[in-house]
Short mmCIF file of C-alpha atoms and ligand atoms in Angstrom, two decimals:
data_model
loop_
_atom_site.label_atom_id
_atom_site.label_comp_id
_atom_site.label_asym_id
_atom_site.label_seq_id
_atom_site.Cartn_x
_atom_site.Cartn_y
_atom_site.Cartn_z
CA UNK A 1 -11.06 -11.03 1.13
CA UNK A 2 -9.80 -8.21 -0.12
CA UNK A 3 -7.67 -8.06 -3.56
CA UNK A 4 -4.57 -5.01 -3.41
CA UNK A 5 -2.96 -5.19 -6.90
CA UNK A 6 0.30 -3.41 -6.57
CA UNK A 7 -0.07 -5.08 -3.47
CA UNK A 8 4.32 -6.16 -3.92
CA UNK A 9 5.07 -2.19 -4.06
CA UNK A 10 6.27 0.68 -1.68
CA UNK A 11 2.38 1.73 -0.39
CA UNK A 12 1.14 -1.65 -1.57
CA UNK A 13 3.30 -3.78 0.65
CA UNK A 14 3.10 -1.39 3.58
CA UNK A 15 -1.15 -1.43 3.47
CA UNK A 16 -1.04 -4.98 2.79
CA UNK A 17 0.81 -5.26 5.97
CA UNK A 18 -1.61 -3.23 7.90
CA UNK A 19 -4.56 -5.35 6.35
CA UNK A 20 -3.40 -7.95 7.54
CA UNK A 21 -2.40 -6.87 11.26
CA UNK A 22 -5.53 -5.31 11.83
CA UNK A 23 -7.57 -8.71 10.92
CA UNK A 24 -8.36 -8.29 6.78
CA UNK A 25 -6.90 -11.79 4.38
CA UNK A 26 -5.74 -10.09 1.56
CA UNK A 27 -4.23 -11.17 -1.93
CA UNK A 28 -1.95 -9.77 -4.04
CA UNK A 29 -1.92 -8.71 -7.70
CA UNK A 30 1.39 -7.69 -8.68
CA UNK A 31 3.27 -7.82 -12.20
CA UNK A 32 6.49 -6.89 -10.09
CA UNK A 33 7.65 -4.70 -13.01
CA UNK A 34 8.45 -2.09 -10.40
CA UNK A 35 8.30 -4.34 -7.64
CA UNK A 36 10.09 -7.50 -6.28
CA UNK A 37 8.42 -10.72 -5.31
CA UNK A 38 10.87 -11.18 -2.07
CA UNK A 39 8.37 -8.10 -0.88
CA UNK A 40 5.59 -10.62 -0.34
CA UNK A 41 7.74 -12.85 1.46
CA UNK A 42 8.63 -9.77 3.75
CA UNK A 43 4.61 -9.19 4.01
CA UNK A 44 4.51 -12.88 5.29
CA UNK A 45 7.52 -12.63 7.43
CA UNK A 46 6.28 -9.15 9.36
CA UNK A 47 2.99 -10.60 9.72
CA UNK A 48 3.42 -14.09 10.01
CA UNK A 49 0.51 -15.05 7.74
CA UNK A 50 0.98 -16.54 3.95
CA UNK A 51 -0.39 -14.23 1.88
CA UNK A 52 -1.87 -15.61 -1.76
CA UNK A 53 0.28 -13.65 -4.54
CA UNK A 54 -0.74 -13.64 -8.69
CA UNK A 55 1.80 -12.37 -10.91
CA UNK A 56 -0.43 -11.04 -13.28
CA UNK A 57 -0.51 -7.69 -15.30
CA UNK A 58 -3.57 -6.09 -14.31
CA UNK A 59 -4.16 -4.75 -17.60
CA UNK A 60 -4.91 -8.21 -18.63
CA UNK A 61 -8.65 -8.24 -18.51
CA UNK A 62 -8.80 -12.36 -18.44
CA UNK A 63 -6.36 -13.00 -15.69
CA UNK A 64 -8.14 -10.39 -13.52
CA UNK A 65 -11.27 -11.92 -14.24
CA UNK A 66 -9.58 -15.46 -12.79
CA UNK A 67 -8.55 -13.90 -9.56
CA UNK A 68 -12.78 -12.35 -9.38
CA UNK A 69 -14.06 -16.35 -10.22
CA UNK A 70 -11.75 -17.88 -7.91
CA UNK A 71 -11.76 -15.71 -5.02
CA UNK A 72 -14.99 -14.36 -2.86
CA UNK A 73 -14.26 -10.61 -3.09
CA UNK A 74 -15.47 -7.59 -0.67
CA UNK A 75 -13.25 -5.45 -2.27
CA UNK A 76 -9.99 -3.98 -3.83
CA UNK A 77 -7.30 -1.49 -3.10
CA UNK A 78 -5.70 -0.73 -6.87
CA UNK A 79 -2.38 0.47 -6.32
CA UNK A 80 -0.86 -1.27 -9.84
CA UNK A 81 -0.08 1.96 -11.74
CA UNK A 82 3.12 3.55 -13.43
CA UNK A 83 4.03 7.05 -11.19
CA UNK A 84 7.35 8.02 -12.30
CA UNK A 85 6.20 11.94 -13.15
CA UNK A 86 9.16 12.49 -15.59
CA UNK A 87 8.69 9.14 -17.29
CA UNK A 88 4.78 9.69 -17.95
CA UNK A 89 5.83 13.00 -20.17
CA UNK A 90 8.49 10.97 -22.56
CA UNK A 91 6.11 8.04 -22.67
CA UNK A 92 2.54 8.87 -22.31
CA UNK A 93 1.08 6.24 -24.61
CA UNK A 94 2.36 3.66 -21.53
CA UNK A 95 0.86 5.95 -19.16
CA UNK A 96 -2.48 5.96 -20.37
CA UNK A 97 -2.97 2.73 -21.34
CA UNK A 98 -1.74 0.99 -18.11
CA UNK A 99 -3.17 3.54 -15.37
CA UNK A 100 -6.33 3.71 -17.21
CA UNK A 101 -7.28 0.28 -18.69
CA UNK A 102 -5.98 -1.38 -15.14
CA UNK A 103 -8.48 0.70 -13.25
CA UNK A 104 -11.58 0.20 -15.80
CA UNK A 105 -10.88 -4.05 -15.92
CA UNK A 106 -10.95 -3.27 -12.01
CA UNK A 107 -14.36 -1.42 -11.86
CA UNK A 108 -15.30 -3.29 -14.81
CA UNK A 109 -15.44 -6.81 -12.66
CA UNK A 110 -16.49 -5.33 -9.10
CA UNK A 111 -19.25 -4.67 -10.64
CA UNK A 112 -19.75 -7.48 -12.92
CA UNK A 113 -18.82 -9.57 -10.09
CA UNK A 114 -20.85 -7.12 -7.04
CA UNK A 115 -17.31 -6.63 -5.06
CA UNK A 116 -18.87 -3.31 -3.82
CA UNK A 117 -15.70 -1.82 -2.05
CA UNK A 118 -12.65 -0.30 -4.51
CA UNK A 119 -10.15 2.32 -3.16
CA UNK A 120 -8.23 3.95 -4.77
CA UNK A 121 -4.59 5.31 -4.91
CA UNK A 122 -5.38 8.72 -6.17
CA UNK A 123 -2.88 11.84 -5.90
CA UNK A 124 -2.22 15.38 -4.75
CA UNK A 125 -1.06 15.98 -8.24
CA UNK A 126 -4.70 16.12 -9.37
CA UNK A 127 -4.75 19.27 -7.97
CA UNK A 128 -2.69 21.03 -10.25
CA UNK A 129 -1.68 24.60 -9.00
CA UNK A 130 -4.29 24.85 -6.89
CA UNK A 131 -3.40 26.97 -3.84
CA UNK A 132 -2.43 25.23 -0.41
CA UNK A 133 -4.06 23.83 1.84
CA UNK A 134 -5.65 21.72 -0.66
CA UNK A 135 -9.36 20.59 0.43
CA UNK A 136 -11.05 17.72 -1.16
CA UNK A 137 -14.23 20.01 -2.79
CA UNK A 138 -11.54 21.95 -5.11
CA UNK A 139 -11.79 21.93 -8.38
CA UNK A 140 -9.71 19.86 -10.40
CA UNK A 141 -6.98 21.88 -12.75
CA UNK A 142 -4.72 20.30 -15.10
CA UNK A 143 -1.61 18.98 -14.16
CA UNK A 144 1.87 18.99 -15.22
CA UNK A 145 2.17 15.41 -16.70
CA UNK A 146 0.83 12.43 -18.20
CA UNK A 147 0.62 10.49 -14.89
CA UNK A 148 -1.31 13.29 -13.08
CA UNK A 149 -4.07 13.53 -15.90
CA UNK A 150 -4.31 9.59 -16.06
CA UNK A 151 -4.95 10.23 -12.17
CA UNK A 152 -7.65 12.82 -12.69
CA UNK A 153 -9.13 10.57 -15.37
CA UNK A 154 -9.33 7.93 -13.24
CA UNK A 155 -10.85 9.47 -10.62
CA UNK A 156 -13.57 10.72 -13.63
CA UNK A 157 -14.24 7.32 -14.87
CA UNK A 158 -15.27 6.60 -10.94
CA UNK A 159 -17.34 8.82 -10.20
CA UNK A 160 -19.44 8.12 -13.90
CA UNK A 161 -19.76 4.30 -12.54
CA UNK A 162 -20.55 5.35 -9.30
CA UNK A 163 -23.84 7.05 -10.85
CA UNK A 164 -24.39 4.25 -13.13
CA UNK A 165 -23.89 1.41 -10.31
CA UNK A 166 -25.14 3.21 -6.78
CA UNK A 167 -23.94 0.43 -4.91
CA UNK A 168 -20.59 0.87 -5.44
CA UNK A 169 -18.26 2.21 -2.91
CA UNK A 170 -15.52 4.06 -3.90
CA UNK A 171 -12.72 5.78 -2.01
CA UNK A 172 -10.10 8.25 -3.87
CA UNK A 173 -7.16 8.58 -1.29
CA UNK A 174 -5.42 11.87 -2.49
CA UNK A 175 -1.24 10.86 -1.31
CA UNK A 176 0.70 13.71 -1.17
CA UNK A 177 4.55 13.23 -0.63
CA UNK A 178 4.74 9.32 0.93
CA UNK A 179 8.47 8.50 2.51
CA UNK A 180 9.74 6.92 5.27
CA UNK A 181 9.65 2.74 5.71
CA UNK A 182 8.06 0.09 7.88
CA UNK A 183 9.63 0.25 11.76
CA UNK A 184 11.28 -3.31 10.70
CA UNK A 185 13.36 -1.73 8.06
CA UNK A 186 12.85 -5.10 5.90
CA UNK A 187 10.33 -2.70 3.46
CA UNK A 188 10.73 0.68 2.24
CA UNK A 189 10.68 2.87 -1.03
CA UNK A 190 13.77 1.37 -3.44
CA UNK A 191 12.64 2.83 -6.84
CA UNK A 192 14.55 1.18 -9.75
CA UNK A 193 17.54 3.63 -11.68
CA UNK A 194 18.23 6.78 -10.56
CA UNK A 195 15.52 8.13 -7.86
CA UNK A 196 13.80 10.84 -8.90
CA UNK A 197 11.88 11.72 -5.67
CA UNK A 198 13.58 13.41 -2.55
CA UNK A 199 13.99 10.95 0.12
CA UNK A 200 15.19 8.03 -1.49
CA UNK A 201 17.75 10.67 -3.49
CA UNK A 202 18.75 12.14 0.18
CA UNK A 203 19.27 8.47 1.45
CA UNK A 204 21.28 7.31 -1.69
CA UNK A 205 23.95 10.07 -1.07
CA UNK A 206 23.46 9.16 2.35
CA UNK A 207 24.86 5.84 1.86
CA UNK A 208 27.49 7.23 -0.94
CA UNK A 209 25.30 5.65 -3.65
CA UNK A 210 25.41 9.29 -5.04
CA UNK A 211 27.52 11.95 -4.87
CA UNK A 212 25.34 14.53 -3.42
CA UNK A 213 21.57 16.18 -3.76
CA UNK A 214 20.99 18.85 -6.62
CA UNK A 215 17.90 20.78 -5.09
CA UNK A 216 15.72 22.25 -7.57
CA UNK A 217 15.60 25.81 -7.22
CA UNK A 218 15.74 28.30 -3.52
CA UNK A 219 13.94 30.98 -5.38
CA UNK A 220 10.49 30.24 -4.99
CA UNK A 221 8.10 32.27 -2.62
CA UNK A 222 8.69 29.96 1.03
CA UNK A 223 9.95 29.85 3.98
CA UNK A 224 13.77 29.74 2.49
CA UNK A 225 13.16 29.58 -0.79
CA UNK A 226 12.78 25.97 -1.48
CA UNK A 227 9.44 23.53 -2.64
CA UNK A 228 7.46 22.69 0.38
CA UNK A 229 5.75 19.78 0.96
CA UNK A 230 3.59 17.82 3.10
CA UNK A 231 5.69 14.65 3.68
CA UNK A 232 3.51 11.30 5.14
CA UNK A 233 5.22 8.59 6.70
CA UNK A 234 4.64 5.16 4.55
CA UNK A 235 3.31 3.90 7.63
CA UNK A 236 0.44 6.71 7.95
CA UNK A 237 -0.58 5.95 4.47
CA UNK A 238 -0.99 2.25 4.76
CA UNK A 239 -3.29 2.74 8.09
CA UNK A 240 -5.06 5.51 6.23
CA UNK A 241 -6.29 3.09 3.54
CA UNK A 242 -7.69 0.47 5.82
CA UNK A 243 -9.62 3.50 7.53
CA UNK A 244 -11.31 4.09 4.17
CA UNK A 245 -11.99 1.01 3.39
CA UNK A 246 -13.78 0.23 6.50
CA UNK A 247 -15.29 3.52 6.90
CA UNK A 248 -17.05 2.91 2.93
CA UNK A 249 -20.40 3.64 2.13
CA UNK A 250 -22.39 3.89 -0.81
CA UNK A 251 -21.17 6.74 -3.62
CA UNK A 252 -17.72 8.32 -3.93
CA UNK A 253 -15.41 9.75 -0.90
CA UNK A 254 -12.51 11.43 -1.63
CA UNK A 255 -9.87 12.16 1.06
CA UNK A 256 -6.24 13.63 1.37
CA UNK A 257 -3.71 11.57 3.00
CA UNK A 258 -1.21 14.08 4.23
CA UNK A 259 -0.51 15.87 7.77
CA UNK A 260 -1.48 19.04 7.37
CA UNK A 261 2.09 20.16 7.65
CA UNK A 262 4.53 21.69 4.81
CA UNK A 263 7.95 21.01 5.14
CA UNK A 264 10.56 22.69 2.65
CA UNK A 265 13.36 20.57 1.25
CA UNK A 266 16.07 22.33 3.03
CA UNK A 267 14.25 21.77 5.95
CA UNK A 268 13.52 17.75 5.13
CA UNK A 269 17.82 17.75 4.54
CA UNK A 270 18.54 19.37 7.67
CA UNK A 271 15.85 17.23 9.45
CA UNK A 272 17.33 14.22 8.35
CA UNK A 273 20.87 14.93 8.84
CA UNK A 274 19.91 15.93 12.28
CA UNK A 275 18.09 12.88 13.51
CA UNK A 276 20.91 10.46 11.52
CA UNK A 277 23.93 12.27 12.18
CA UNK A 278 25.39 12.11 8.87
CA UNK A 279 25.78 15.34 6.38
CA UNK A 280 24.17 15.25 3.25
CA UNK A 281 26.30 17.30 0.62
CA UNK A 282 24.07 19.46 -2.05
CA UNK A 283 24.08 22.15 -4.49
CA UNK A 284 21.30 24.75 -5.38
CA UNK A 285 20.62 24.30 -9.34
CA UNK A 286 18.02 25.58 -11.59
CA UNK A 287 14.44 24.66 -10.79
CA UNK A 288 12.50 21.31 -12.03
CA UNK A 289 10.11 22.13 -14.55
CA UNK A 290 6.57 21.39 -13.72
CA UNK A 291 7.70 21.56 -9.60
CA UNK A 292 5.11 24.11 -7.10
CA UNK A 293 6.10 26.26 -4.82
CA UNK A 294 4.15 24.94 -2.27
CA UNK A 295 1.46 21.37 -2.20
CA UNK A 296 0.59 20.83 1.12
CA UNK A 297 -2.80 19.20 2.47
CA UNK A 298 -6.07 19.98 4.66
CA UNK A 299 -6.41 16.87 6.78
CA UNK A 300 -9.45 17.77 8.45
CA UNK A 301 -11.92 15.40 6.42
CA UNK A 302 -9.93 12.69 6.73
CA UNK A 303 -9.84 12.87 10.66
CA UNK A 304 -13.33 13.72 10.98
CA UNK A 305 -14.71 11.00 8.02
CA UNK A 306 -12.69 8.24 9.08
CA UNK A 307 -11.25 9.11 11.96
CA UNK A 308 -7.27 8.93 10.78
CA UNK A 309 -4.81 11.45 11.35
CA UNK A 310 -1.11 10.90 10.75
CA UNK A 311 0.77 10.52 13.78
CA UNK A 312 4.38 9.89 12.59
CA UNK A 313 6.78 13.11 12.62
CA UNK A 314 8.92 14.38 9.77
CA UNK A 315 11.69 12.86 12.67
CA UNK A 316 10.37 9.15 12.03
CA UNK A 317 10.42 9.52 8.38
CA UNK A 318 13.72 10.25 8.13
CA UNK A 319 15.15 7.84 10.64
CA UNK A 320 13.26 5.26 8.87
CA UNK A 321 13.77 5.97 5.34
CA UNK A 322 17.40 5.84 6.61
CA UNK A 323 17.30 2.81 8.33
CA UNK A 324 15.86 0.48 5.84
CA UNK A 325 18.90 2.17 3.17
CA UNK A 326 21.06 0.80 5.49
CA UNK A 327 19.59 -2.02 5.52
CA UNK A 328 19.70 -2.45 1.66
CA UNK A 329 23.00 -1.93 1.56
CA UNK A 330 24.20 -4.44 3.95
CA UNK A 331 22.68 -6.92 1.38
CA UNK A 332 24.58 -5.91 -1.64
C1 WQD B 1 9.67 16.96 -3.68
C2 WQD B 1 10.46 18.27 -3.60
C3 WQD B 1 11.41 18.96 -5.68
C4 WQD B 1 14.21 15.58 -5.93
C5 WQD B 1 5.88 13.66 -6.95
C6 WQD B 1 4.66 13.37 -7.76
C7 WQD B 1 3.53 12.97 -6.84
C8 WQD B 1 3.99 11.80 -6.00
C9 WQD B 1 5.22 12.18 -5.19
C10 WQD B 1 3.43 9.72 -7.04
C11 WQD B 1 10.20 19.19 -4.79
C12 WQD B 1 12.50 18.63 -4.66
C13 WQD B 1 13.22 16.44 -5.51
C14 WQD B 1 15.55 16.02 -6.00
C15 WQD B 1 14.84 18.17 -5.19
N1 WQD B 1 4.30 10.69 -6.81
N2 WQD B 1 13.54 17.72 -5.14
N3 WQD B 1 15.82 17.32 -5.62
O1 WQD B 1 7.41 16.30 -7.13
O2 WQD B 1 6.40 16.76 -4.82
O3 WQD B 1 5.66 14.76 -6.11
O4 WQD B 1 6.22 12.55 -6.15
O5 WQD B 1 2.36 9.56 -6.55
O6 WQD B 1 2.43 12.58 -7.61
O7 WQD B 1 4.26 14.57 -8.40
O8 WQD B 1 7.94 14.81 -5.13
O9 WQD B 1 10.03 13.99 -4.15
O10 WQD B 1 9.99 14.52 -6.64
O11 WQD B 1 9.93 16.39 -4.97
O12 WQD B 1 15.12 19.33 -4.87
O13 WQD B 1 16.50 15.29 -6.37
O14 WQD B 1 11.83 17.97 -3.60
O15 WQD B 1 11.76 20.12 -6.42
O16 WQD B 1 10.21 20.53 -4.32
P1 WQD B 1 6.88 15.78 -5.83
P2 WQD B 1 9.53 14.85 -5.25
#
């Protein structure tokens, strides 16, 4: 059994999907503060298996603790975290107390409780300005934010329990830019407010939920002038997590989930307004603080540790992320 707290979010609900389609019983541990509990019934509908759900802060050292006495454990995926980038810097205090207490009540009860296998949903961020390709054995730099450092930190605390308890197993996927949604188009990324990542911004003036896309700055040193990225389909991600969970050994592994590839945002635009036929009106403005030029992976440890490689094209992603917008909109 394998616990995925977060398990009601965007990467949560798509790996909980792929748990359970490649043979795993899962439950979920969701507080569905930036989540919605019709998710799960989505999770059970796609897969057509019930899948146990606790609404339960994860901060909340006692009802975690529940979940460990009732349930027998091999291991978690811990997803539950705040990640809004822009949020973490007006409201730190939140950040650090949720991303970091949920993860040490996590490692706290594997070990207390000898579930030997946690993952966890690490990101490129922790890389600070490092320079591109990114490989897993660079050395840490600070980051731009709040949420980055309690990422970092995180990945810290793990590696001190990992000497202290041997037996552990702990994976630290590295995400870089996740969009896209499952093939169904019943799931995708649907932040709350105002988006303040790409896609879902591209698709919301896509579907005249916004006027059009500011994009942050054309004067940095790529291909036209715009970020670059390395965009993963949702899907990707989710399969990438069961790889590392059944690939786990003893100690810490760390691997980036990316392709490889960079992708600029003018490029992502006219990529998507290709493949959907639909013109996406925008407007050069000043750049977003804290933003790189360039954050774009090394896959190669990743395909030759676990065997994964993404296979889903920049194409997909954007018919996808489209098609599930679509979708959300014929519900309102
Ligand atoms: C991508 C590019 C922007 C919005 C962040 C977090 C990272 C992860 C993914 C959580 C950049 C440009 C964006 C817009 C734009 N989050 N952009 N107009 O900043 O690469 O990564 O989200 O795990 O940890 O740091 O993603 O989608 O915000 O930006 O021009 O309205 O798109 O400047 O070049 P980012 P993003």
């Amino acid at each position: 059994m394998i616990l995925v707290t977060g398990g009601a979010g965007y990467i949560g609900s798509h790996t909980a999907i792929s748990l359970v389609e490649l043979g795993h019983s899962i439950i979920i541990a969701d507080d569905f503060s930036n989540s919605k509990p019709e998710t799960v019934e989505v999770v059970q509908k796609i897969t057509g298996k019930s899948v146990a759900t606790h609404r339960i802060d994860v901060t909340d050292r006692d009802a975690l603790e529940r979940i460990f006495q009732n349930h027998q454990l091999e291991g978690v995926i811990h997803f539950a975290g705040y990640k809004a980038v822009g949020e973490s810097v007006i409201d730190p205090i939140k950040y650090y107390k949720n991303n970091i207490i949920s993860t040490l009540n996590i490692a706290d009860l594997c070990v207390k409780y000898n579930v030997l296998k946690f993952v966890f949903s690490s990101s490129a961020t922790v890389y600070g300005d490092n320079a591109s390709p990114l490989t897993e054995n660079m050395m840490l730099l600070p980051t731009t934010n709040p949420y980055g450092e309690t990422k970092a930190m995180c990945e810290r605390i793990l590696h001190d329990i990992s000497i202290a308890n041997p037996q552990m197993q702990i994976s630290l996927l590295r995400y870089f830019n996740p969009v896209g949604a499952h093939e169904s188009g019943l799931i995708g990324e649907n932040p709350n407010g105002i988006p303040n990542n790409l896609m879902p911004y591209i698709t919301q003036v896509a579907s005249g939920t916004l006027k059009k896309l500011s994009i942050f700055g054309n004067d940095y040193p790529t291909i036209d002038g715009t970020g670059v990225r390395d965009f993963i389909h949702v899907e990707d991600l989710a399969k990438g997590h069961v790889a590392a969970l059944e690939h786990l050994s003893e100690g810490v592994h760390i691997h980036n989930l990316g392709t490889g590839k960079g992708t600029s945002v003018l490029q992502l635009v006219k990529a998507f307004e290709k493949v959907n036929q639909i013109e996406i009106p925008y407007e050069i403005v000043e750049r977003r603080p804290g933003d790189l030029a360039k954050c774009y992976a090394d896959v190669s440890k990743a395909e030759r540790e676990l065997g994964w490689k993404a296979e889903k094209t920049i194409e997909d992603m954007c018919r996808d992320a489209w098609n599930f917008e679509k979708n959300l909109k014929s519900k309102m």
